[in-house]
Amino acid sequence: MDLTPPDDARPDGPDREHRIPQEVDDATVVAVGKLTAALEVTEHARGMLYAFHRLTGRSDNELQEALDQLDEAGHQDLAEELRAELVGRNVIHGRWTFQMVEDYDENYWQTFRDLERKVREQLLGGRRHVYEAQLKELNRTPGRLGHEARPPELG
């Protein structure tokens, strides 16, 4: 895939931080872009894990309210059985959801982020989203309103 935009130096092109560094080939840009895309999926998965954590906590709160209502309705034996079995129970062996989140963050997510950054630093001078910036250049219509390469200068 040829990622070279028509004129990389034009005033309406990508900013310096999103241009392909000199002497970096398209295959490298594509490979790093794929690695970054994989990290983005991991970021999404992490968000879903946090959602799981929050939803499980909310479920636990609602469970405790339901058990109080069972007590008030005269079903203390059932309420107590559920309290003993569910309230405070691990969601997986030895862990509550916060421990799952911590383990994921420390053992996978942070390692993935650090290694993706290392690859970008070694191969693209630390630049982020270079592949995406090239795709934007190949797909936008220069000079057309709403197709600008970057935001207008502030100040």
XYZ file of C-alpha atoms in Angstrom:
155
model
C 0.000 0.000 0.000
C 1.423 3.381 -0.991
C 0.797 5.743 1.905
C 2.633 8.714 0.429
C 0.233 11.648 0.113
C 0.447 13.776 -3.051
C 2.463 16.599 -1.429
C 3.520 16.004 2.157
C 4.748 19.587 2.540
C 1.524 21.347 1.535
C 0.153 23.726 4.185
C -3.066 21.713 4.495
C -1.342 18.365 5.107
C -0.820 16.485 8.347
C 1.129 18.182 11.095
C 4.735 17.122 11.687
C 3.788 14.683 14.463
C 1.582 12.715 12.070
C 3.878 12.562 9.035
C 5.909 9.497 8.163
C 9.469 10.080 9.411
C 12.156 10.144 6.735
C 13.573 6.747 5.804
C 10.583 4.846 7.250
C 8.914 2.616 4.682
C 5.189 2.090 4.197
C 5.363 -1.529 5.410
C 6.700 -0.330 8.772
C 3.976 2.310 9.063
C 1.306 -0.301 8.270
C 2.760 -2.788 10.792
C 2.932 -0.197 13.574
C -0.581 0.927 12.670
C -1.801 -2.655 13.057
C -0.075 -2.929 16.445
C -1.739 0.303 17.562
C -5.105 -0.993 16.339
C -4.581 -4.133 18.432
C -3.843 -1.940 21.464
C -7.026 0.020 20.792
C -9.000 -3.244 20.923
C -7.297 -3.984 24.244
C -8.336 -0.527 25.475
C -11.914 -1.376 24.498
C -11.674 -4.722 26.307
C -10.353 -2.920 29.383
C -13.339 -0.587 29.266
C -15.636 -3.587 29.098
C -13.832 -5.130 32.070
C -14.417 -1.918 34.027
C -18.077 -2.040 32.964
C -18.234 -5.648 34.213
C -16.686 -4.491 37.501
C -19.199 -1.658 37.888
C -22.206 -3.765 36.872
C -21.231 -6.542 39.263
C -20.978 -4.000 42.086
C -24.351 -2.569 41.173
C -25.828 -6.063 41.068
C -24.449 -6.733 44.542
C -26.072 -3.542 45.863
C -29.408 -4.476 44.308
C -29.086 -8.004 45.695
C -28.670 -6.626 49.196
C -31.755 -4.428 48.739
C -33.718 -7.466 47.529
C -32.592 -9.466 50.552
C -33.720 -6.681 52.885
C -37.101 -6.742 51.155
C -37.314 -10.534 51.515
C -36.628 -10.053 55.241
C -39.351 -7.412 55.509
C -41.784 -9.665 53.627
C -41.250 -12.411 56.198
C -38.836 -14.646 54.246
C -35.857 -14.403 56.585
C -34.668 -17.979 55.994
C -34.384 -17.488 52.231
C -32.830 -14.055 52.669
C -30.244 -15.453 55.069
C -29.421 -18.368 52.745
C -28.804 -15.978 49.855
C -26.784 -13.631 52.070
C -24.559 -16.494 53.163
C -24.055 -17.749 49.598
C -23.876 -14.561 47.504
C -22.992 -11.477 49.552
C -19.202 -11.149 49.558
C -18.729 -14.119 47.216
C -15.750 -14.147 44.855
C -16.725 -13.803 41.197
C -13.851 -16.070 40.173
C -11.668 -18.208 42.428
C -10.130 -15.940 45.061
C -11.028 -12.672 43.345
C -13.565 -9.917 43.359
C -13.895 -7.832 40.216
C -11.518 -5.104 41.437
C -8.785 -7.738 41.658
C -9.518 -8.877 38.112
C -9.215 -5.263 36.926
C -5.949 -4.778 38.822
C -4.467 -8.013 37.468
C -5.481 -7.139 33.906
C -4.041 -3.644 34.217
C -0.736 -4.726 35.768
C -0.112 -7.952 33.871
C -1.453 -7.284 30.388
C -2.776 -3.804 29.635
C 0.218 -1.822 30.962
C 2.698 -4.238 29.360
C 0.918 -3.930 26.005
C 0.903 -0.103 26.262
C 4.593 0.015 27.166
C 5.602 -2.291 24.311
C 3.452 -0.466 21.747
C 5.106 2.805 22.833
C 8.557 1.180 22.573
C 7.822 0.073 18.998
C 6.554 3.562 18.055
C 9.609 5.192 19.626
C 12.053 2.872 17.867
C 10.370 2.856 14.463
C 8.439 6.142 14.163
C 10.254 8.488 16.519
C 7.436 8.107 19.051
C 4.820 9.517 16.688
C 1.263 8.354 17.235
C -1.421 7.510 14.656
C 0.909 7.953 11.666
C -0.887 5.220 9.716
C -4.298 6.753 10.397
C -3.035 10.206 9.395
C -1.882 8.796 6.057
C -5.260 7.135 5.511
C -6.925 10.461 6.239
C -4.727 12.147 3.634
C -5.548 9.500 1.051
C -9.298 9.779 1.678
C -10.056 13.440 2.321
C -10.718 16.127 -0.302
C -8.104 18.878 0.183
C -9.573 22.365 0.269
C -13.105 21.148 0.974
C -14.856 22.412 4.110
C -14.978 19.642 6.697
C -12.026 17.820 5.123
C -9.208 19.799 6.769
C -6.060 17.846 7.647
C -5.861 19.357 11.121
C -7.684 21.823 13.367
C -7.195 25.537 12.716
C -4.379 27.173 14.642
C -5.503 28.410 18.039
C -4.850 31.967 19.146
